[in-house]
Coordinates of C-alpha atoms in Angstrom, one line a residue:
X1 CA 28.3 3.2 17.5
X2 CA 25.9 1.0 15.7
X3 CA 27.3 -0.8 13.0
X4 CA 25.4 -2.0 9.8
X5 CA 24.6 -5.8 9.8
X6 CA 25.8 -8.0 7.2
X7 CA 24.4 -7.2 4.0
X8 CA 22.2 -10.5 2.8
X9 CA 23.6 -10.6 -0.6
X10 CA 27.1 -9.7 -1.3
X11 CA 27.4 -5.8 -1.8
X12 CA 28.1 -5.2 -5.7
X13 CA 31.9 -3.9 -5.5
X14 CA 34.7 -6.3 -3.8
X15 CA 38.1 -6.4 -3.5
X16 CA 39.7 -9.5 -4.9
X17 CA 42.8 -10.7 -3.9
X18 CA 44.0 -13.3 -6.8
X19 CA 47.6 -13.2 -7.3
X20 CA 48.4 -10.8 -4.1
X21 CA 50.8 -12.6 -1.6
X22 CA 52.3 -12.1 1.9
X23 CA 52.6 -8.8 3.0
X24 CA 50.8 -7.1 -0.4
X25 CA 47.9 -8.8 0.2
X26 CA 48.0 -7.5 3.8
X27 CA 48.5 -3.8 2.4
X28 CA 45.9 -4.3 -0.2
X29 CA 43.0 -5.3 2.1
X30 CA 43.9 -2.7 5.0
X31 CA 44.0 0.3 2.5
X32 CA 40.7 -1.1 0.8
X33 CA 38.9 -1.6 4.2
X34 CA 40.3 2.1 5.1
X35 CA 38.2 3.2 1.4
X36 CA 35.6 1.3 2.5
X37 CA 35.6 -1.6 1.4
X38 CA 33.5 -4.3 2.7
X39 CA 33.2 -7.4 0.8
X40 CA 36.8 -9.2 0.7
X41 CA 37.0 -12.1 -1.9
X42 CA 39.8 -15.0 -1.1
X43 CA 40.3 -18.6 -1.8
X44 CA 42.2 -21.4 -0.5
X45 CA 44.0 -21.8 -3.7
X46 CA 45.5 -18.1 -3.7
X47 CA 47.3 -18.4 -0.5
X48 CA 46.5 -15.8 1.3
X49 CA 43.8 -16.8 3.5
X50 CA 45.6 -16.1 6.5
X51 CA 47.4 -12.9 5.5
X52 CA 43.7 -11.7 4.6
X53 CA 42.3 -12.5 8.2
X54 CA 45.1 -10.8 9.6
X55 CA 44.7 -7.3 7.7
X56 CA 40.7 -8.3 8.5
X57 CA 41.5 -8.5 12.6
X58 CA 44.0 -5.5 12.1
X59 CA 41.4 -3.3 10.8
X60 CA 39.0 -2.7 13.8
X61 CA 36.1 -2.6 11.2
X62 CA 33.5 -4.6 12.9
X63 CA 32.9 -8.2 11.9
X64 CA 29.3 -7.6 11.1
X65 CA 30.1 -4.8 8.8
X66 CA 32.2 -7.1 6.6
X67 CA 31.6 -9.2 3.8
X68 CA 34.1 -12.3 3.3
X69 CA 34.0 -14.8 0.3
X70 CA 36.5 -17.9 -0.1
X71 CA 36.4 -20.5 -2.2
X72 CA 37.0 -24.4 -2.1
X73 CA 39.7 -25.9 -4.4
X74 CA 39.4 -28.6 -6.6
X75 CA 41.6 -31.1 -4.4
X76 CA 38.9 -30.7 -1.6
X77 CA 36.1 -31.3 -3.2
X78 CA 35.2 -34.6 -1.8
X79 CA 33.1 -35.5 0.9
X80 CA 35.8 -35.9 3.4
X81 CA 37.8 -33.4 2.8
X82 CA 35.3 -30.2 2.1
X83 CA 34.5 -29.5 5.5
X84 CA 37.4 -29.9 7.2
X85 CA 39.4 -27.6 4.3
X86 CA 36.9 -24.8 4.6
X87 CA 37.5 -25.0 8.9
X88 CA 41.2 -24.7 7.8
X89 CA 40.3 -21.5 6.1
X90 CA 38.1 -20.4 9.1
X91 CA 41.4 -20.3 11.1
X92 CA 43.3 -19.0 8.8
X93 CA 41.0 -16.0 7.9
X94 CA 40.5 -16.1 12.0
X95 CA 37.0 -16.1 11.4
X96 CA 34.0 -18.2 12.8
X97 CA 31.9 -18.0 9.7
X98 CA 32.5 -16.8 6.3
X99 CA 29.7 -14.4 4.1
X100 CA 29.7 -16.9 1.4
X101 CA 31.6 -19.9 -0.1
X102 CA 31.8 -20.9 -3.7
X103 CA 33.2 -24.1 -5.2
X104 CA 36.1 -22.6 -7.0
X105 CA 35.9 -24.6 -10.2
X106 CA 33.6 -27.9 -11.0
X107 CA 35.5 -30.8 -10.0
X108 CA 38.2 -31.2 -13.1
X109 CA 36.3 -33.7 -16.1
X110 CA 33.9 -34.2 -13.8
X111 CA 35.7 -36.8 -11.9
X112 CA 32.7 -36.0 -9.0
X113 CA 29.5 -35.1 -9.2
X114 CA 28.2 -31.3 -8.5
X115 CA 25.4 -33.0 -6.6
X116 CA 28.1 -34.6 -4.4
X117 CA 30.0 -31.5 -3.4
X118 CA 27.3 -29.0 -3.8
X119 CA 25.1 -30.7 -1.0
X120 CA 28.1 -31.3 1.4
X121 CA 28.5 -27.5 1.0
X122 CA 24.8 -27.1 2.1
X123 CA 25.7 -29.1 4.7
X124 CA 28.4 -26.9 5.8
X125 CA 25.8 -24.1 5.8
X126 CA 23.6 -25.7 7.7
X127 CA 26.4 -26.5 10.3
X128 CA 27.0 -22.7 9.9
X129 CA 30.4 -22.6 8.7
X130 CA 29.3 -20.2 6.0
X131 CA 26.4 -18.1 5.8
X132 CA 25.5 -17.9 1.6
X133 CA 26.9 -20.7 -0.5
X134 CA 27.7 -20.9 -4.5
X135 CA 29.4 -21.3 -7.5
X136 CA 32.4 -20.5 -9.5
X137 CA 33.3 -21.2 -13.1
X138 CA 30.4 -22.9 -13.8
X139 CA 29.2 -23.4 -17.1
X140 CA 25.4 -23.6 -18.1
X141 CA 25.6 -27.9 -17.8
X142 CA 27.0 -27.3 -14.2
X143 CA 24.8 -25.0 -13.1
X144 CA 21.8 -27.0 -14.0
X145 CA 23.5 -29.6 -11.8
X146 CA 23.8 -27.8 -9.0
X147 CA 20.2 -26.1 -9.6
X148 CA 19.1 -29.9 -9.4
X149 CA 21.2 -30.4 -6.3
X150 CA 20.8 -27.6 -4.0
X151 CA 18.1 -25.3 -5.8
X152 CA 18.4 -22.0 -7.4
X153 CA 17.8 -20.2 -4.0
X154 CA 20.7 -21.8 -2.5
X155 CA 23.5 -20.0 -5.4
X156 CA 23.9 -16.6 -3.7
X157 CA 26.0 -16.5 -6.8
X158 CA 28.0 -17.5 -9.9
X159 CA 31.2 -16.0 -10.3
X160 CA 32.9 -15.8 -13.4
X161 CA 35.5 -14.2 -15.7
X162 CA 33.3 -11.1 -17.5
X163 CA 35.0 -8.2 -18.4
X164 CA 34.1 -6.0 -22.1
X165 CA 36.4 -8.2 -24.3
X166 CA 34.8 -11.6 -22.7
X167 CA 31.1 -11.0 -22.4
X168 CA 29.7 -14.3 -21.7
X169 CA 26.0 -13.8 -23.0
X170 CA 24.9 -17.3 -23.4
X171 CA 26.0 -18.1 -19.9
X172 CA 24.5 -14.9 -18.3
X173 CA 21.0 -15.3 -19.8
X174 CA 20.8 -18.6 -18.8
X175 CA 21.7 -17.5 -15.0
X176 CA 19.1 -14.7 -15.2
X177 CA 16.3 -17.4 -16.5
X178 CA 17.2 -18.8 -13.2
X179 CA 17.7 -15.9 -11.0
X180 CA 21.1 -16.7 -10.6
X181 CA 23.5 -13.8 -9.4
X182 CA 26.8 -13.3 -11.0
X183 CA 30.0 -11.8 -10.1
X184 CA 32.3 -10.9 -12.9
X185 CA 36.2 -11.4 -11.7
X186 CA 39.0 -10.1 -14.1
X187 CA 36.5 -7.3 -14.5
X188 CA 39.6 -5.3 -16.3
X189 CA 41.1 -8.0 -18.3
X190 CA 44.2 -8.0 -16.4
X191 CA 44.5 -4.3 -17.6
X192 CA 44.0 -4.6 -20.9
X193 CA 40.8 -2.1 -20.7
X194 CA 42.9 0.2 -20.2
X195 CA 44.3 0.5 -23.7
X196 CA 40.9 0.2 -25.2
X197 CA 39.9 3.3 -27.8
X198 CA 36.3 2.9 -27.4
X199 CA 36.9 2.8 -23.1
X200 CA 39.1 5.8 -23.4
X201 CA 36.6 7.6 -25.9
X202 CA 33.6 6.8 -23.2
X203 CA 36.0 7.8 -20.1
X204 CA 36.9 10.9 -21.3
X205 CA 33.5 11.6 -22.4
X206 CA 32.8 11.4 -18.2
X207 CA 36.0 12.3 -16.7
X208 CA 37.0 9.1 -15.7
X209 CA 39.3 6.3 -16.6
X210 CA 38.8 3.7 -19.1
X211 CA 39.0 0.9 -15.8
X212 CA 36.3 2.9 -14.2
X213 CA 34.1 2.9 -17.3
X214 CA 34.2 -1.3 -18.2
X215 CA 33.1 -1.4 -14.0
X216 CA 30.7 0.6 -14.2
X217 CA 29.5 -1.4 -17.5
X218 CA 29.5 -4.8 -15.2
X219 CA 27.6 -3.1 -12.0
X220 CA 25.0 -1.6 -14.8
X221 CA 24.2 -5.1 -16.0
X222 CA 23.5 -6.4 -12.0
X223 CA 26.6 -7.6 -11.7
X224 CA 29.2 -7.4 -8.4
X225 CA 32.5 -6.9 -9.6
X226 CA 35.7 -8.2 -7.4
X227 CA 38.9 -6.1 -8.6
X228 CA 42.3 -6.0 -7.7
X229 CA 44.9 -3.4 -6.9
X230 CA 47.9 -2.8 -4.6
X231 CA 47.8 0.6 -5.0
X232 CA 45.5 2.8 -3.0
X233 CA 44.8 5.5 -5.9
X234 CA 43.5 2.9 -8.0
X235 CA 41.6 1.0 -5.3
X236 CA 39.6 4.4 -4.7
X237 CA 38.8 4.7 -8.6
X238 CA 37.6 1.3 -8.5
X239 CA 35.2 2.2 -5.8
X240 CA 33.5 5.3 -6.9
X241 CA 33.3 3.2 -10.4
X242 CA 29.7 2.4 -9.0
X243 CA 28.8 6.4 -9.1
X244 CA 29.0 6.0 -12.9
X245 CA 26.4 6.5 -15.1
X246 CA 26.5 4.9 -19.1
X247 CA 23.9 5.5 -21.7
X248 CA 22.6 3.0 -23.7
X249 CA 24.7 4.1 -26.7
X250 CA 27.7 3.9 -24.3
X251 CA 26.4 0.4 -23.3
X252 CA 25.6 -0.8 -26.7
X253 CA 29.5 0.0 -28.1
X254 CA 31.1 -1.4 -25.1
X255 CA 29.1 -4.4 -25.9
X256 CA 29.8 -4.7 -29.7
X257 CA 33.7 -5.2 -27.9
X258 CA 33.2 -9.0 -27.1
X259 CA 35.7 -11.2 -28.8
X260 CA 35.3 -14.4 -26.9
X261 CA 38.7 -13.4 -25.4
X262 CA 39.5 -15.9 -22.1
X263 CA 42.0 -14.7 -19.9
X264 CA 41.5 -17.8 -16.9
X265 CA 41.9 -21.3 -19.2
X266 CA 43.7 -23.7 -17.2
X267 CA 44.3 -27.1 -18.3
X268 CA 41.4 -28.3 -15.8
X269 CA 38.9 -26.1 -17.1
X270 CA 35.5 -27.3 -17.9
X271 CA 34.2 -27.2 -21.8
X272 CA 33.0 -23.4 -21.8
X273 CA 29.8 -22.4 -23.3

């Protein structure tokens, strides 16, 4: 049987793996890759590379079928240690090339420069260790530093926290003046969609659940989304979230839900837009 190639751009629903360890990790990604699932987002930071590429060799799904993101942490962003950290994860995900790398988080206040460790990533494309390269918590500044760097056609895509309650606007229409894609991660707010009025009004409006509604409000906008679950009833919800359908009243209450409200602020975080 003939199997799809690797899409070129990420496909728009992932599985993401933050916080999932050892031998839930391993469950997660083997019941997501049974729902088919085929873009799997890790990083070196989660610890879990290695359980990932095991579920991924376990699975029998061809590698050409699958999409794989990791990401580069902070303590390897320098020229001598980027490469060599992202052939670690290479072994550890068992892989000979990831999809798509993104550096994780700008180097904390900007000790190096983006031009620094963007173009040694470009460099670790061209020595095709990855096939796409791109960003992660980058705020407008940044990503006019790595646009400078690398070029806009480079940044397969920023990926950053966007979920209803955290909306992001400035940072998106800058991103979209540049063509940049973006992935939203914490697309559920760590669950908190789920006790939302206006998400349950609008999922019961279409049958579905208040989770599946704030997805489908991310993959409406262009957005990929990357969520998490363990259990396989909820990874299936998340996946048909892309059959769902808002109108533009729907839209336009689920957007008058921003509060500016952060979930991912670590201590090392860059000055947000």
């Amino acid at each position: 049987m003939h199997n799809a190639p690797t899409p070129s751009t990420l496909p728009a629903l992932g599985l993401g793996t933050f916080r999932l360890k050892d031998q839930q990790v391993i469950d997660s990604v083997r019941t997501g890759l049974e729902l088919a699932y085929r873009h799997i987002d890790t990083a070196q930071i989660y610890g879990n590379e290695a359980e990932v590429g095991q579920a991924l060799a376990e699975s029998g799904v061809a590698r050409d079928a699958l999409f794989v993101t990791t990401k580069i942490w902070t303590e390897n962003l320098s020229r001598d240690k980027l490469i060599p950290s992202l052939k670690e994860s290479l072994q550890k995900l068992r892989l000979e090339q990831v999809d798509l790398t993104l550096i994780h988080w700008p180097s904390p206040q900007d000790a190096l420069p983006v031009a620094d460790y963007l173009q040694t990533l470009a460099e670790a494309k061209a020595q095709g260790l990855t096939r796409l390269i791109g960003i992660s918590n980058f705020t407008i500044t940044h990503m006019e530093q790595a646009i400078a760097a690398v070029g806009a056609d480079q940044i397969a895509t920023n990926q950053v926290e966007i979920h209803p309650f955290l909306q992001n606007r400035k940072l998106i229409e800058y991103a979209r003046t540049q063509g940049i894609h973006l992935t939203a991660y914490m697309p559920l707010a760590y669950g908190k969609v789920m006790q939302d009025a206006t998400l349950l009004e609008i999922a019961a409006r279409h049958g579905v659940s208040a989770a599946q509604v704030a997805l489908a409000w991310s993959l409406q906008q262009g957005f990929a989304v990357i969520p998490s679950s363990t259990r396989r009833e909820n990874l299936a919800s998340n996946l048909a979230a892309g059959k769902i359908s808002l109108s533009d009243a729907e839209m336009s209450a689920i957007a008058a839900l921003d509060r500016g409200e952060r979930l991912a602020n670590p201590d090392f975080a860059p000055a947000w837009d």
